[in-house]
Coordinates of C-alpha atoms in Angstrom, one line a residue:
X1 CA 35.6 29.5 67.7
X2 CA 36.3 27.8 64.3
X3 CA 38.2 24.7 66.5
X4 CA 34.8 23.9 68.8
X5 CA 32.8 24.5 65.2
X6 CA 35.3 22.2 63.4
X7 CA 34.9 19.6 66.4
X8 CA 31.2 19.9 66.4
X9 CA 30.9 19.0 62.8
X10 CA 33.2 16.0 63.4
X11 CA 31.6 14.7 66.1
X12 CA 27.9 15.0 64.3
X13 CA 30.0 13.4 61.3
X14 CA 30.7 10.4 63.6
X15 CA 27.3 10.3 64.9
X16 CA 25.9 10.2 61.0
X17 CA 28.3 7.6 60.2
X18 CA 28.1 5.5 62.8
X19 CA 24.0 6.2 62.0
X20 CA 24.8 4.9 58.7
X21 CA 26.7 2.0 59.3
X22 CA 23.7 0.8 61.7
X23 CA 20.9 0.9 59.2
X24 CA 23.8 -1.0 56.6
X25 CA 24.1 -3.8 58.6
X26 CA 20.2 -3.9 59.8
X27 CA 19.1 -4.4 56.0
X28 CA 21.9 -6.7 55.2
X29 CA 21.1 -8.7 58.8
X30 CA 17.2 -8.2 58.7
X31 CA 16.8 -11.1 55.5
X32 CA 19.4 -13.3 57.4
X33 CA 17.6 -13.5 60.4
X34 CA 14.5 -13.7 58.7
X35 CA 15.6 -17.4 57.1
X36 CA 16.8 -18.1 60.2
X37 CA 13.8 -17.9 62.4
X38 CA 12.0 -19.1 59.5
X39 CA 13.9 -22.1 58.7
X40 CA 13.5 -22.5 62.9
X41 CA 9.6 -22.2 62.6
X42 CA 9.3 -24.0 59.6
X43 CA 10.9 -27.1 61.5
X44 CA 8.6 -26.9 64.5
X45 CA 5.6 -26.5 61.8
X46 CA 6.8 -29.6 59.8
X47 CA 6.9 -32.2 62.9
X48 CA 3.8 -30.7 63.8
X49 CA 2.4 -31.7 60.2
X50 CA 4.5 -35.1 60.6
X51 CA 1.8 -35.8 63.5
X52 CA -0.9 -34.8 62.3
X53 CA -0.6 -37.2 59.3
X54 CA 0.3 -40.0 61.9
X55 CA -3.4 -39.4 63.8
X56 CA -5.1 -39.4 60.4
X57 CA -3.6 -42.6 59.0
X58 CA -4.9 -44.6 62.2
X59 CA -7.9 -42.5 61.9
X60 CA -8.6 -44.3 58.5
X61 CA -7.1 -47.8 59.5
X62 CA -9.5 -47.6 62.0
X63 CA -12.5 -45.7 60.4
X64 CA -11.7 -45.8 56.6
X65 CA -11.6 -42.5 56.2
X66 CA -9.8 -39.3 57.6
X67 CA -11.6 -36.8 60.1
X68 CA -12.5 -33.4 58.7
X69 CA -11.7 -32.4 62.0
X70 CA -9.4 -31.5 65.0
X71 CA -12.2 -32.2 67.4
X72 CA -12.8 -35.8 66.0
X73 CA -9.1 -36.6 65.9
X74 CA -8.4 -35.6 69.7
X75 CA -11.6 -37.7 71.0
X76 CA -10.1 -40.8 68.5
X77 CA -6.5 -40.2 70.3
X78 CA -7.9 -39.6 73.3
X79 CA -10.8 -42.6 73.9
X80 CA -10.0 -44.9 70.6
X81 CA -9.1 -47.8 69.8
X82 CA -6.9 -49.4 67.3
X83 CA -6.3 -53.3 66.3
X84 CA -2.7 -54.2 66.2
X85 CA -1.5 -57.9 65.0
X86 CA 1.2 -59.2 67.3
X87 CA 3.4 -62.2 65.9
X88 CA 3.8 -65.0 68.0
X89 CA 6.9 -67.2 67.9
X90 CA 9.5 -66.8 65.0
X91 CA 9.3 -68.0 61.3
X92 CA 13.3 -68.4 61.9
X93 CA 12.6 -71.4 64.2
X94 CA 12.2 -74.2 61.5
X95 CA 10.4 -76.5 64.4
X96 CA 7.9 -73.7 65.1
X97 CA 6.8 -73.6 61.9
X98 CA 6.5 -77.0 61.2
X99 CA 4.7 -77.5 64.4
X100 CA 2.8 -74.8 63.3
X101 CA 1.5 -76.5 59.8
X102 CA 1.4 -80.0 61.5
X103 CA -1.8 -78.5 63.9
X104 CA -3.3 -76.8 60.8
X105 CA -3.5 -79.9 58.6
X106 CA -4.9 -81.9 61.7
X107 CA -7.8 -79.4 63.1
X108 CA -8.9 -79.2 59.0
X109 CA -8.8 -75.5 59.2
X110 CA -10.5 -75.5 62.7
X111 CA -7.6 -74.0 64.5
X112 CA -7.9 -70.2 65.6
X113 CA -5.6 -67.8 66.8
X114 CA -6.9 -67.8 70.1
X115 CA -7.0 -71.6 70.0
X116 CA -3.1 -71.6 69.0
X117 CA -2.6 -69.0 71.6
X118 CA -4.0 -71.5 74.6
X119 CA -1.6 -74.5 73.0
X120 CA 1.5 -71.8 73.1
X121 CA 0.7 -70.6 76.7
X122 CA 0.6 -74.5 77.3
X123 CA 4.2 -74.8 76.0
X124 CA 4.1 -76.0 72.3
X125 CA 6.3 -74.2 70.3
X126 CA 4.5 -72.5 67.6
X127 CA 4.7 -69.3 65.0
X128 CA 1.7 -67.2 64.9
X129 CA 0.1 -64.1 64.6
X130 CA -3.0 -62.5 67.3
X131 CA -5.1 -59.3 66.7
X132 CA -5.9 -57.5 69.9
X133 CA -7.5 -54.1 70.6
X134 CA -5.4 -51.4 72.2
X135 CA -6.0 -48.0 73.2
X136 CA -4.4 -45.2 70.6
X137 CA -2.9 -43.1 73.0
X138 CA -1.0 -46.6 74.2
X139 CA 0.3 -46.7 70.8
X140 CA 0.8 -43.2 69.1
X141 CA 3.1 -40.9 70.4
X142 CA 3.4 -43.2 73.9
X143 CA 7.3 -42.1 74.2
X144 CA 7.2 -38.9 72.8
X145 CA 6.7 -36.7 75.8
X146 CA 6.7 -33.3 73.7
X147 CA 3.7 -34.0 71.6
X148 CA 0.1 -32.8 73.2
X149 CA -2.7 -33.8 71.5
X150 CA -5.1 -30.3 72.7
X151 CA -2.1 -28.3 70.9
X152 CA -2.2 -30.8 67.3
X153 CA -4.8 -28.0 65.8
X154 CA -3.0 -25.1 66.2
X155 CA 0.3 -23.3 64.2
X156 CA 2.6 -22.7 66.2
X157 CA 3.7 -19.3 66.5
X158 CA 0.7 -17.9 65.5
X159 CA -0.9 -16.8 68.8
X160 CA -4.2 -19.4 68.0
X161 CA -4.5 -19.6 64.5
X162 CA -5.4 -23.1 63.5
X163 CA -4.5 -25.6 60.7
X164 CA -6.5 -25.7 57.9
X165 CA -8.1 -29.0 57.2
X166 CA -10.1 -31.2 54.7
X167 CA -10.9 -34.8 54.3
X168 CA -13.3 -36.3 51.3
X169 CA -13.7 -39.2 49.6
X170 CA -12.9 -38.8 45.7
X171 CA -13.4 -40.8 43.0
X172 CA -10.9 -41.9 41.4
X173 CA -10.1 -44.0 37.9
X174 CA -13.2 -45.8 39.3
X175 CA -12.5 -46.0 42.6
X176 CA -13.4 -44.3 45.7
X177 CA -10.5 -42.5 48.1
X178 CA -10.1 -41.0 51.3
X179 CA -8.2 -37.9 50.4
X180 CA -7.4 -35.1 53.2
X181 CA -4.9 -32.1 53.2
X182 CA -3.9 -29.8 55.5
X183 CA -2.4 -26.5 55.4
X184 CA -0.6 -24.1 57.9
X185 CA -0.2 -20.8 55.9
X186 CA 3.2 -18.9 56.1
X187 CA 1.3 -15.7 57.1
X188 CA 0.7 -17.6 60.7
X189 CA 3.4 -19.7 61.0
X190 CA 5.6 -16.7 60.4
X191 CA 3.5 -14.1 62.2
X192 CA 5.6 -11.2 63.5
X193 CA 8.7 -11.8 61.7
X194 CA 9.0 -8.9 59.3
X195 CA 5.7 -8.9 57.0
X196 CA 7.4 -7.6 53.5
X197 CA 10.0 -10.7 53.8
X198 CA 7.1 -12.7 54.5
X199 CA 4.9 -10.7 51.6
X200 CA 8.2 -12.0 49.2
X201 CA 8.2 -15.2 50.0
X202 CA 4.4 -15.7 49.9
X203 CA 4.9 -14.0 45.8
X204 CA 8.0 -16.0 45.4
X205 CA 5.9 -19.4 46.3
X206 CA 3.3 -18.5 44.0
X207 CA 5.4 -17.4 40.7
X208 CA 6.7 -21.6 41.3
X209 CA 3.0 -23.2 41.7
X210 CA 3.7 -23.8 45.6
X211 CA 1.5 -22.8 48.4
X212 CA 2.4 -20.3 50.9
X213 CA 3.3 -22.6 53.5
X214 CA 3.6 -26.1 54.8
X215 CA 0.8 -28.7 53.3
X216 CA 0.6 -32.6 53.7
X217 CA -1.9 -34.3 52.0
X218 CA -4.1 -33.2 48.8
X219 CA -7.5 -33.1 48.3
X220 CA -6.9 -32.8 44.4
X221 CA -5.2 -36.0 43.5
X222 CA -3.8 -38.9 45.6
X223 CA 0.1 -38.1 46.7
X224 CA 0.2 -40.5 49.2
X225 CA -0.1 -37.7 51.8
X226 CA 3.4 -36.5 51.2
X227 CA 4.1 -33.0 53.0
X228 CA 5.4 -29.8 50.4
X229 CA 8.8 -29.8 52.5
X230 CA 9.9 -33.9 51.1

């Protein structure tokens, strides 16, 4: 009786060990694959931030100012228009250039770009730059075949959450600048990774004067709408 007692009580022993040894390696993997789905989210959340400040700086080329919204940036990828200067010819090629100055001087400031454009097309070899209008989707993103302009408002990972946004026009020293910022918070970016970790590193950002999250932009002073992650 005392062997099947003793082998009970070993085999329990194995059970509680093996128990032990578990819940030892879950808390010492738990924080490790916390950074790494984090670091993996945080990368998708940064290009996604990245694009975001591409569409507002042609917003304000184009407009200048940035949208205070997701709707008005989609309709100005979407149907806009942007105005791009092409160079034609070379400033390289000496006899372009001369050419160039030659038909300035003799048209007494008369000569336009579309003008110069006609005598190129004709064959004279000149250097010269042509604004035309072309459609922003034709230039933004046009060989990026990941990026979806309907998806630009929302974190990812966050089951529809969407990126918080602002855009003013501050004054500052004097003069007036378009500012904008926006934020994607931690607590959606991060949503269903495990919510203490996430509690930490929301306390750990705000002990060092950071946000919880990814931000590009500011609202509060001019940064040249650098993102927290440069």
């Amino acid at each position: 009786m005392n062997g099947i007692v003793k082998k009970i009580v070993s085999v329990l022993l194995l059970f509680v060990i093996a128990g032990l040894v578990y819940v030892i390696v879950q808390s010492v993997m738990q924080p490790v694959n916390f950074n790494k789905q984090m670091e993996y989210r945080k990368g998708v959340g940064v290009q996604r931030m990245k694009d975001l400040r591409t569409l507002q700086e042609a917003y304000k080329s184009v407009y200048g100012k940035f949208s205070q919204s997701a709707d008005s940036l989609a309709d100005f990828y979407k149907n806009g228009q942007m105005e791009v200067l092409m160079q034609i010819g070379s400033n390289d090629d000496s006899v372009a250039v001369a050419n160039t100055e030659k038909l300035k001087k003799s048209s007494r400031g008369k000569l336009t770009p579309e003008m110069m454009y006609k005598l190129y097309q004709e064959g004279q070899n000149l250097v010269f730059s042509i604004s035309s209008k072309i459609n922003v989707r034709d230039t933004i993103f046009k060989n990026r075949s990941d990026f979806n302009i309907d998806s630009l408002r929302y974190i990812p990972f966050s089951q529809g959450d969407t990126i918080q946004m602002d855009a003013i026009i501050k004054e500052v020293s004097g003069v007036k600048v378009p500012l904008f910022e926006a934020r994607m918070p931690y607590k959606s970016l991060l949503k269903g990774l495990d919510n203490q970790l996430r509690i930490n590193l929301d306390a750990d950002c705000r002990a060092s004067n950071r946000y919880e999250g990814l931000q590009v932009g500011s609202i509060s002073a001019p940064n040249n709408n650098a993102g927290n992650w440069e």
